[in-house]
N, CA, C and O atoms as a printed pandas DataFrame, in Angstrom:
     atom_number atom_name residue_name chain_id  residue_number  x_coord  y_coord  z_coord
0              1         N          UNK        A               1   -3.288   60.083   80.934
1              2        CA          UNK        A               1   -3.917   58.779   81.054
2              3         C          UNK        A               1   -5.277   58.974   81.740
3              4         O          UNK        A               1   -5.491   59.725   82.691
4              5         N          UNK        A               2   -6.282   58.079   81.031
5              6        CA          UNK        A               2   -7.948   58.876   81.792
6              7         C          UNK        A               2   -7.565   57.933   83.429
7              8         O          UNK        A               2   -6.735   57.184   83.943
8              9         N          UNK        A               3   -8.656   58.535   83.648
9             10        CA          UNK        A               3   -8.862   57.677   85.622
10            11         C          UNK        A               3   -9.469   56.385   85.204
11            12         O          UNK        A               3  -10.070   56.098   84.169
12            13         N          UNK        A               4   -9.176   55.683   86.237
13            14        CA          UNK        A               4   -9.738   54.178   85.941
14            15         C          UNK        A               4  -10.650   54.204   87.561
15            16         O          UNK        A               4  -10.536   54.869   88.591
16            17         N          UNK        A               5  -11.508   53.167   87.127
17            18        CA          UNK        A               5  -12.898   53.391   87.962
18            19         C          UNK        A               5  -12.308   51.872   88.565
19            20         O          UNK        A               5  -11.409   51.160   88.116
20            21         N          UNK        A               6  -13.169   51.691   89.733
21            22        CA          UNK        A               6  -13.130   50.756   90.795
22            23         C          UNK        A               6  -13.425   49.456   90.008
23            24         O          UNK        A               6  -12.556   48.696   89.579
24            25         N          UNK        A               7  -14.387   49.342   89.912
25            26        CA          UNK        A               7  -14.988   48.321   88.762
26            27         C          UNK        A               7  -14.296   47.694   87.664
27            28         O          UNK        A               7  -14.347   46.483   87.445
28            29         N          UNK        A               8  -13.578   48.617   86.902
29            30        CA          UNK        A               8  -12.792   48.685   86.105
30            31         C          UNK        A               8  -11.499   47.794   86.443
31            32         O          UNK        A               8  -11.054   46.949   85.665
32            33         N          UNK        A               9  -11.020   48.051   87.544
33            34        CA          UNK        A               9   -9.442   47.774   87.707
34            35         C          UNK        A               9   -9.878   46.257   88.702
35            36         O          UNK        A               9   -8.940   45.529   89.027
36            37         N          UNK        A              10  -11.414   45.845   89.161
37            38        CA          UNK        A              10  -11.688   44.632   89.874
38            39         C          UNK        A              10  -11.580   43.845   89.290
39            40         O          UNK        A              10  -11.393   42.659   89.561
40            41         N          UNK        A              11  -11.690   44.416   88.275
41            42        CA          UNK        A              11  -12.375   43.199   86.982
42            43         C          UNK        A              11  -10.951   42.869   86.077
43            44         O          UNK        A              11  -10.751   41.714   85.701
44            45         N          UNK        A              12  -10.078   43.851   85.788
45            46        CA          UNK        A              12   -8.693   43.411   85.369
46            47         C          UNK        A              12   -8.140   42.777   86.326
47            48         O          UNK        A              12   -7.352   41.921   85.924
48            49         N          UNK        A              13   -8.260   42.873   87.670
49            50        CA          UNK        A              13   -7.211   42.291   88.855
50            51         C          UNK        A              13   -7.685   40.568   88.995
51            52         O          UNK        A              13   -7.077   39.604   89.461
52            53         N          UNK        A              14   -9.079   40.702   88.350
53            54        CA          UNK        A              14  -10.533   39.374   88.969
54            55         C          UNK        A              14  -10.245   39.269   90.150
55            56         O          UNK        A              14   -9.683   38.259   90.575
56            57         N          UNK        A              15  -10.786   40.960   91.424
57            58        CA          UNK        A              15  -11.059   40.532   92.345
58            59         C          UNK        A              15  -12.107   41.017   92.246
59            60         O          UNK        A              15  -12.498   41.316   91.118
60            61         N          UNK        A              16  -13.199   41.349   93.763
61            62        CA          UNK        A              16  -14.294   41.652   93.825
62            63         C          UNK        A              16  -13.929   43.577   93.941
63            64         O          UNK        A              16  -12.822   44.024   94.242
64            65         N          UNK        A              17  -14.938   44.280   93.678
65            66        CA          UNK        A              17  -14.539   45.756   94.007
66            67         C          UNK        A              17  -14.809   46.027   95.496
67            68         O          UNK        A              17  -14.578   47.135   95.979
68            69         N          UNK        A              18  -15.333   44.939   96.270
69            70        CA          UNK        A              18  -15.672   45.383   98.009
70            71         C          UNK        A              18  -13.569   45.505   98.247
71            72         O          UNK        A              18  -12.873   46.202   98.985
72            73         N          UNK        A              19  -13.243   44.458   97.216
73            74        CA          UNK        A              19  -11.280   44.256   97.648
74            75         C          UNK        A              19  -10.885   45.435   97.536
75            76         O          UNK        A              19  -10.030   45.874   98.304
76            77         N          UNK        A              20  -11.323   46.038   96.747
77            78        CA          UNK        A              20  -10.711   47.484   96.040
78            79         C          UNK        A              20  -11.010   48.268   96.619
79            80         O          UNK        A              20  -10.110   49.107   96.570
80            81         N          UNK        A              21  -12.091   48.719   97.450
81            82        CA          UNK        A              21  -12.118   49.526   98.073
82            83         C          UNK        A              21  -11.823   49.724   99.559
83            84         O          UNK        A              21  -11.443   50.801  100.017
84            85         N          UNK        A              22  -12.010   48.679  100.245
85            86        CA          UNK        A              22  -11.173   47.973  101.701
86            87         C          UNK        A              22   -9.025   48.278  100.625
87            88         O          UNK        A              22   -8.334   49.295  100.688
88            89         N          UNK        A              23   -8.860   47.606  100.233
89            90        CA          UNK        A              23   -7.530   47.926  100.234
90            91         C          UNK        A              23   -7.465   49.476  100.435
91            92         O          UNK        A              23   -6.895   50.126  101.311
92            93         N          UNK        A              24   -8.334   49.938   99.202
93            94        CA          UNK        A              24   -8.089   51.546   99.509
94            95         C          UNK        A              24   -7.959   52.380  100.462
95            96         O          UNK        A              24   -7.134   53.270  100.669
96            97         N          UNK        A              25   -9.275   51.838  101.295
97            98        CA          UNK        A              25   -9.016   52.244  102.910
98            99         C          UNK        A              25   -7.883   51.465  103.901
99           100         O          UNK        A              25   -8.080   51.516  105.115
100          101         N          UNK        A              26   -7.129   51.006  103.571
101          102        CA          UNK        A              26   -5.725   50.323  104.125
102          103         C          UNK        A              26   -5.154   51.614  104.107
103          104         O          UNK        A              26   -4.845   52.270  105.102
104          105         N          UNK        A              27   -4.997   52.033  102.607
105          106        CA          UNK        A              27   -4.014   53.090  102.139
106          107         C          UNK        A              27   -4.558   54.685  102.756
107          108         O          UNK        A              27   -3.980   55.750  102.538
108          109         N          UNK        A              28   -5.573   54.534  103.410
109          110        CA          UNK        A              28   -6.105   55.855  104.258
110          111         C          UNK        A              28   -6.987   57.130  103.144
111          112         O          UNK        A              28   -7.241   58.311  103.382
112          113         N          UNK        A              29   -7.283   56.277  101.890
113          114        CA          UNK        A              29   -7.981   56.767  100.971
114          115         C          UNK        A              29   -9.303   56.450  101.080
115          116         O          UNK        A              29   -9.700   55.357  101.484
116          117         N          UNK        A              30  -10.201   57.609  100.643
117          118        CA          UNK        A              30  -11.754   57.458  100.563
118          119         C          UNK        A              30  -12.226   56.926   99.435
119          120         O          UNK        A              30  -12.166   57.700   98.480
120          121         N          UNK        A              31  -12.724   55.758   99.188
121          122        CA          UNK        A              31  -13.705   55.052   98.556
122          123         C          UNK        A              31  -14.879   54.974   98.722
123          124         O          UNK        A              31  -15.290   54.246   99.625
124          125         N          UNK        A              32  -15.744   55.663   97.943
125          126        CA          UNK        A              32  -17.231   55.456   98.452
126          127         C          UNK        A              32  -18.219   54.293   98.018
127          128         O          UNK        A              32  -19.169   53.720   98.553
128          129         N          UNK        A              33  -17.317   54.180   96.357
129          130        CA          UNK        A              33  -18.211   52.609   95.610
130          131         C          UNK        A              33  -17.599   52.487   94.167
131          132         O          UNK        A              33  -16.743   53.196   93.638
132          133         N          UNK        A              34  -18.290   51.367   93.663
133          134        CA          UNK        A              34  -17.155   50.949   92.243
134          135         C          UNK        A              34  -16.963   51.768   91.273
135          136         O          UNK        A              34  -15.891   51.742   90.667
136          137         N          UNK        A              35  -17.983   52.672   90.931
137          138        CA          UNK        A              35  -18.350   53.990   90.353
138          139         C          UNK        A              35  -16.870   55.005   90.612
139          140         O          UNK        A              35  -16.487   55.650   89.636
140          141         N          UNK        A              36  -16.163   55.104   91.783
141          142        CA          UNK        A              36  -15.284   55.736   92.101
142          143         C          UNK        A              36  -14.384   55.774   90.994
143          144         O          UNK        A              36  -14.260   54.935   90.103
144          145         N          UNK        A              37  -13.697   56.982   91.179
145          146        CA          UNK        A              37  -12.271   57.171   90.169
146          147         C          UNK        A              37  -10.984   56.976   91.032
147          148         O          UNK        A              37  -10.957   57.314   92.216
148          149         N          UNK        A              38   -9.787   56.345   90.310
149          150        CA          UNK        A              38   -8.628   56.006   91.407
150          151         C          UNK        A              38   -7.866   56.793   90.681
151          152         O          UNK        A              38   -8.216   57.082   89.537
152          153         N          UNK        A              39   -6.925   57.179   91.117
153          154        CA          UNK        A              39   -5.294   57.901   90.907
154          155         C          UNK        A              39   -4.538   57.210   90.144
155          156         O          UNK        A              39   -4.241   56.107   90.602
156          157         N          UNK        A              40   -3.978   57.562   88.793
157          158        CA          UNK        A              40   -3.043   56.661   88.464
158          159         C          UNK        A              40   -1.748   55.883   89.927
159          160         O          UNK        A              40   -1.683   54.665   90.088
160          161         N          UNK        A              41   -1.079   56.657   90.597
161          162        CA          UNK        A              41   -0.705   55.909   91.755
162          163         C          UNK        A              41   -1.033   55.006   92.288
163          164         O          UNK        A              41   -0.384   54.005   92.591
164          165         N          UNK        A              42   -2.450   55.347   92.523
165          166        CA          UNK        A              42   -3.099   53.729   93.543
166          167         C          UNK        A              42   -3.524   52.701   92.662
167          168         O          UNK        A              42   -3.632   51.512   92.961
168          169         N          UNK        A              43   -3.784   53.271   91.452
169          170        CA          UNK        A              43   -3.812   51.850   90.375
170          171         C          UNK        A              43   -2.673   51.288   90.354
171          172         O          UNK        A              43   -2.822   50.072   90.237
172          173         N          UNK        A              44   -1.164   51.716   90.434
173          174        CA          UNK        A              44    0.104   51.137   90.042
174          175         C          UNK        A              44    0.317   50.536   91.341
175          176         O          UNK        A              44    1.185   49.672   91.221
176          177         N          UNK        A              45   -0.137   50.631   92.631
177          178        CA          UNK        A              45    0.042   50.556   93.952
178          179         C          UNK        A              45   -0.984   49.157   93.982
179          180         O          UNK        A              45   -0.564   48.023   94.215
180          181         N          UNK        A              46   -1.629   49.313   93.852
181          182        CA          UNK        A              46   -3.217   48.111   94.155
182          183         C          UNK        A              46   -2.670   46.802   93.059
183          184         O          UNK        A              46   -2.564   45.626   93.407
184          185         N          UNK        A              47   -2.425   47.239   91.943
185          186        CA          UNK        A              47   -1.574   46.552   90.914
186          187         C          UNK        A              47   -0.478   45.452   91.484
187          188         O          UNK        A              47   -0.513   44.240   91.272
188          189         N          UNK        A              48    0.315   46.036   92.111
189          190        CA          UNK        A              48    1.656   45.622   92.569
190          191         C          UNK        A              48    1.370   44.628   93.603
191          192         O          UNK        A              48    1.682   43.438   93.589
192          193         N          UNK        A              49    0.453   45.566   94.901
193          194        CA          UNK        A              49   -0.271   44.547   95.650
194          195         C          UNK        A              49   -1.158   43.179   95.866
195          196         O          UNK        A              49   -1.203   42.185   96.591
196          197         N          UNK        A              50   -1.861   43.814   94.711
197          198        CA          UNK        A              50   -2.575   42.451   94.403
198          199         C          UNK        A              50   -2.576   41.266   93.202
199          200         O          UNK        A              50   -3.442   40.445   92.898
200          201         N          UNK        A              51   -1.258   41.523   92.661
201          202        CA          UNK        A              51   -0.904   40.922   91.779
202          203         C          UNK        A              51   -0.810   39.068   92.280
203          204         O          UNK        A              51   -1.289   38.101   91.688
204          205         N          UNK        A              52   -0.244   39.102   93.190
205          206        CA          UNK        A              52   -0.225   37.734   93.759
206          207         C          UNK        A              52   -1.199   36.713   94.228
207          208         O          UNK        A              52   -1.119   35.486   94.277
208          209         N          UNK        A              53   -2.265   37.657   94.603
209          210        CA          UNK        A              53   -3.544   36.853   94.928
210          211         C          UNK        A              53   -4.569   35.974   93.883
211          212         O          UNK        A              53   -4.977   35.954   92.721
212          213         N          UNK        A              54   -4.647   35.430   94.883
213          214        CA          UNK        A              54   -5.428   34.196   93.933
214          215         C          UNK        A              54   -7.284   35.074   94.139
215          216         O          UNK        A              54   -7.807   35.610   95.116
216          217         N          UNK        A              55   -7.549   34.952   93.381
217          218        CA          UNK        A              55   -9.168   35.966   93.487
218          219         C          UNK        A              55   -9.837   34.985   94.131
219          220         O          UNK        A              55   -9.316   33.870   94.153
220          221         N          UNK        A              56  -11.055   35.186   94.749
221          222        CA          UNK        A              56  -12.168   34.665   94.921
222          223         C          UNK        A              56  -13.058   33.787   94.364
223          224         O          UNK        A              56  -13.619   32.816   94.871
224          225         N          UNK        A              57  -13.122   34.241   93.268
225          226        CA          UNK        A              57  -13.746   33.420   92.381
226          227         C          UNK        A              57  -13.358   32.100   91.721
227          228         O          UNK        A              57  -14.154   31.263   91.293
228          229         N          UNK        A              58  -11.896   32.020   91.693
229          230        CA          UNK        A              58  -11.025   30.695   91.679
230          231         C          UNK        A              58  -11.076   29.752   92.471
231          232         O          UNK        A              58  -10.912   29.871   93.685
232          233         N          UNK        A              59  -11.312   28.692   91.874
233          234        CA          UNK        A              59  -11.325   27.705   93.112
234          235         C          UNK        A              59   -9.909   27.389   92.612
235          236         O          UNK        A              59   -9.388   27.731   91.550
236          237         N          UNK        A              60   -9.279   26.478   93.865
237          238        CA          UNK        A              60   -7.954   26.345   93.736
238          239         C          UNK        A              60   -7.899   24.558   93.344
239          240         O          UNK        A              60   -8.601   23.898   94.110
240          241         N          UNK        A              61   -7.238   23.831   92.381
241          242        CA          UNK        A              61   -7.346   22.647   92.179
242          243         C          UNK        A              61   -6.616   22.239   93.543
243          244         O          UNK        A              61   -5.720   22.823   94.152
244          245         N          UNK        A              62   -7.355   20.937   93.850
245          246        CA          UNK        A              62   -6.819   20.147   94.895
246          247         C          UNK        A              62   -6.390   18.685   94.738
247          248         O          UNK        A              62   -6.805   18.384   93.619
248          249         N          UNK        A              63   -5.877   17.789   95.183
249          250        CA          UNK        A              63   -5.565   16.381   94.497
250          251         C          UNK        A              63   -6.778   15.825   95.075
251          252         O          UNK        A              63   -7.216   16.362   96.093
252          253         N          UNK        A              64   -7.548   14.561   94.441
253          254        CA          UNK        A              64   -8.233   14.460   95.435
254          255         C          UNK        A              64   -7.915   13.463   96.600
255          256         O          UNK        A              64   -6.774   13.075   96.850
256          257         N          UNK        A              65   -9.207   13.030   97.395
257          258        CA          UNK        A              65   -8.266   12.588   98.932
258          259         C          UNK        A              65   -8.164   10.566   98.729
259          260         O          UNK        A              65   -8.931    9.665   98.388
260          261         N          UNK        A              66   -7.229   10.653   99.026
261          262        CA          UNK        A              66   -7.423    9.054   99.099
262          263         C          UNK        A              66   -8.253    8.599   99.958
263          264         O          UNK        A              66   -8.557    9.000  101.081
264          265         N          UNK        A              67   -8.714    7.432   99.129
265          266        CA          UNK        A              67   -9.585    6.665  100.054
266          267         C          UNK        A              67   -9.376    5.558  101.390
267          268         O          UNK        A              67   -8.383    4.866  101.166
268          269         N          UNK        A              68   -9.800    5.330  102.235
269          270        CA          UNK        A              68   -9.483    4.828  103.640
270          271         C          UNK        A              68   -9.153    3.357  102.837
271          272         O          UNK        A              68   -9.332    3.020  101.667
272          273         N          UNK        A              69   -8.705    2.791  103.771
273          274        CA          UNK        A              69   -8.262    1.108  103.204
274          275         C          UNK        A              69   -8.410    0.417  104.245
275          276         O          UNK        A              69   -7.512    0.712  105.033
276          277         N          UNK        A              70   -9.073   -0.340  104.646
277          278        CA          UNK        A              70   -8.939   -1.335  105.452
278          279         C          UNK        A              70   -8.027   -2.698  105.730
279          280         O          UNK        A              70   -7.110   -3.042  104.984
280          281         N          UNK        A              71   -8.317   -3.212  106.588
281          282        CA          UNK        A              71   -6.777   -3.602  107.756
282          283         C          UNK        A              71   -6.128   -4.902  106.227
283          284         O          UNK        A              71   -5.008   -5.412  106.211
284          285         N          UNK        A              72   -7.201   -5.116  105.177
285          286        CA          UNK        A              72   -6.528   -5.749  104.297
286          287         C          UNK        A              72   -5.949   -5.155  103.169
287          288         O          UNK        A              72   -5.511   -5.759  102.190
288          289         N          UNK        A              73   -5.966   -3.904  103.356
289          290        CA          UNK        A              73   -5.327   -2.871  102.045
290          291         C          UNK        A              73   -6.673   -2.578  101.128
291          292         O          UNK        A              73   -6.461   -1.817  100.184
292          293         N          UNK        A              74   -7.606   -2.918  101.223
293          294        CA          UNK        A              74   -8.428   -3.189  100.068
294          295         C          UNK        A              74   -9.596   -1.510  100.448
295          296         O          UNK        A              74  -10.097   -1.362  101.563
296          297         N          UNK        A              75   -9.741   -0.816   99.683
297          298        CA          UNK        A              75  -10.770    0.650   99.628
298          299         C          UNK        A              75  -11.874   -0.116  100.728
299          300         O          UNK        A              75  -12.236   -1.285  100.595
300          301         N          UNK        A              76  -12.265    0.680  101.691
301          302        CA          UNK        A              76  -13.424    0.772  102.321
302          303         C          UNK        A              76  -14.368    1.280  101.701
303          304         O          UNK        A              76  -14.223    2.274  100.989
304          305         N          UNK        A              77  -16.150    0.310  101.983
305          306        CA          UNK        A              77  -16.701    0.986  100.849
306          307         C          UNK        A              77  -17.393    2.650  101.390
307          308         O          UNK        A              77  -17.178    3.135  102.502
308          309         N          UNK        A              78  -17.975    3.101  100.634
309          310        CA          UNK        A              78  -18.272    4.763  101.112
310          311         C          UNK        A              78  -19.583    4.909  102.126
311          312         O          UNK        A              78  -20.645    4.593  101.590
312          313         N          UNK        A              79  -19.652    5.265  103.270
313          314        CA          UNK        A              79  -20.223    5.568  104.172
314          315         C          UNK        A              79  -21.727    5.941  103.924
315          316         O          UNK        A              79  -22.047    6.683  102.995
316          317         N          UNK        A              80  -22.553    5.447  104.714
317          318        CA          UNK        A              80  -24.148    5.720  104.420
318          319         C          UNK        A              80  -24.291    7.450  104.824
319          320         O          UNK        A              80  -23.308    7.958  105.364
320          321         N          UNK        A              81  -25.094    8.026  104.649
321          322        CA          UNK        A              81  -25.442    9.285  104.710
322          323         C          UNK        A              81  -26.463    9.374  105.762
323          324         O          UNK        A              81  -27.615    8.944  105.696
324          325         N          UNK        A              82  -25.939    9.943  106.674
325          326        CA          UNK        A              82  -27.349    9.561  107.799
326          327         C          UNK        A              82  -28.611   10.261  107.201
327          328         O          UNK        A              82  -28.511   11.177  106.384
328          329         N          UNK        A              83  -29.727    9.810  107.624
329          330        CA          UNK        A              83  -30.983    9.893  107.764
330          331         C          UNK        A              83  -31.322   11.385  107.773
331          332         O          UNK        A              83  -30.810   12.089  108.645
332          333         N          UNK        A              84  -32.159   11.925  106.855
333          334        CA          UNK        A              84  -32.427   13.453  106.730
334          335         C          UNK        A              84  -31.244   14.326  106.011
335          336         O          UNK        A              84  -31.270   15.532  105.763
336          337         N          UNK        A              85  -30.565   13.713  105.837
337          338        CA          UNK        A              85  -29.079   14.578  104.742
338          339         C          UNK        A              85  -29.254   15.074  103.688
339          340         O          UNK        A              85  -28.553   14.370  102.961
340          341         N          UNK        A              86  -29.795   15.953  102.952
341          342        CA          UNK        A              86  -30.136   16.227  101.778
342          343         C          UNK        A              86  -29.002   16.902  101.293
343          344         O          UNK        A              86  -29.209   17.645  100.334
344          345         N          UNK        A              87  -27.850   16.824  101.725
345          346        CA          UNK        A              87  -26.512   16.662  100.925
346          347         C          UNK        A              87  -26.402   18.270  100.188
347          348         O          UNK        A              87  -25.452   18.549   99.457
């Protein structure tokens, strides 16, 4: 099986390769940059590990927030933006 490069296996996992190579150094292995070649092992290892994570680049859906209600039940209207806010 050829070596799989840092880059390579970031981009199948969709994390960043800075992940890939910090994990690597978890595992007490030298990573120098994405260019690097990994071990079939630490691919099946990094694999296993990071299978669960949600990447970076995902934003995660959220519900959105309800709105405040005032003392008659009825939506409060939306708040002025103070002065100089360029939001």
């Amino acid at each position: 099986m050829p070596k799989v490069r840092v880059h390579e296996l970031a981009k199948e996992l969709n994390v960043s390769n800075k992940e890939i190579i910090e994990k690597m150094g978890e595992y007490g292995k030298s990573v120098s940059n994405h260019m690097s070649s990994l071990e079939d092992s630490d691919v099946s290892r990094l694999k296993g590990d990071m299978n669960g994570k949600v990447a970076s680049d995902e934003k995660v859906e959220r519900p959105p927030r309800p709105r405040p209600v005032g003392e008659d039940g009825k939506p409060l209207p939306p708040r002025p933006r103070p002065l100089g806010a360029d939001g």
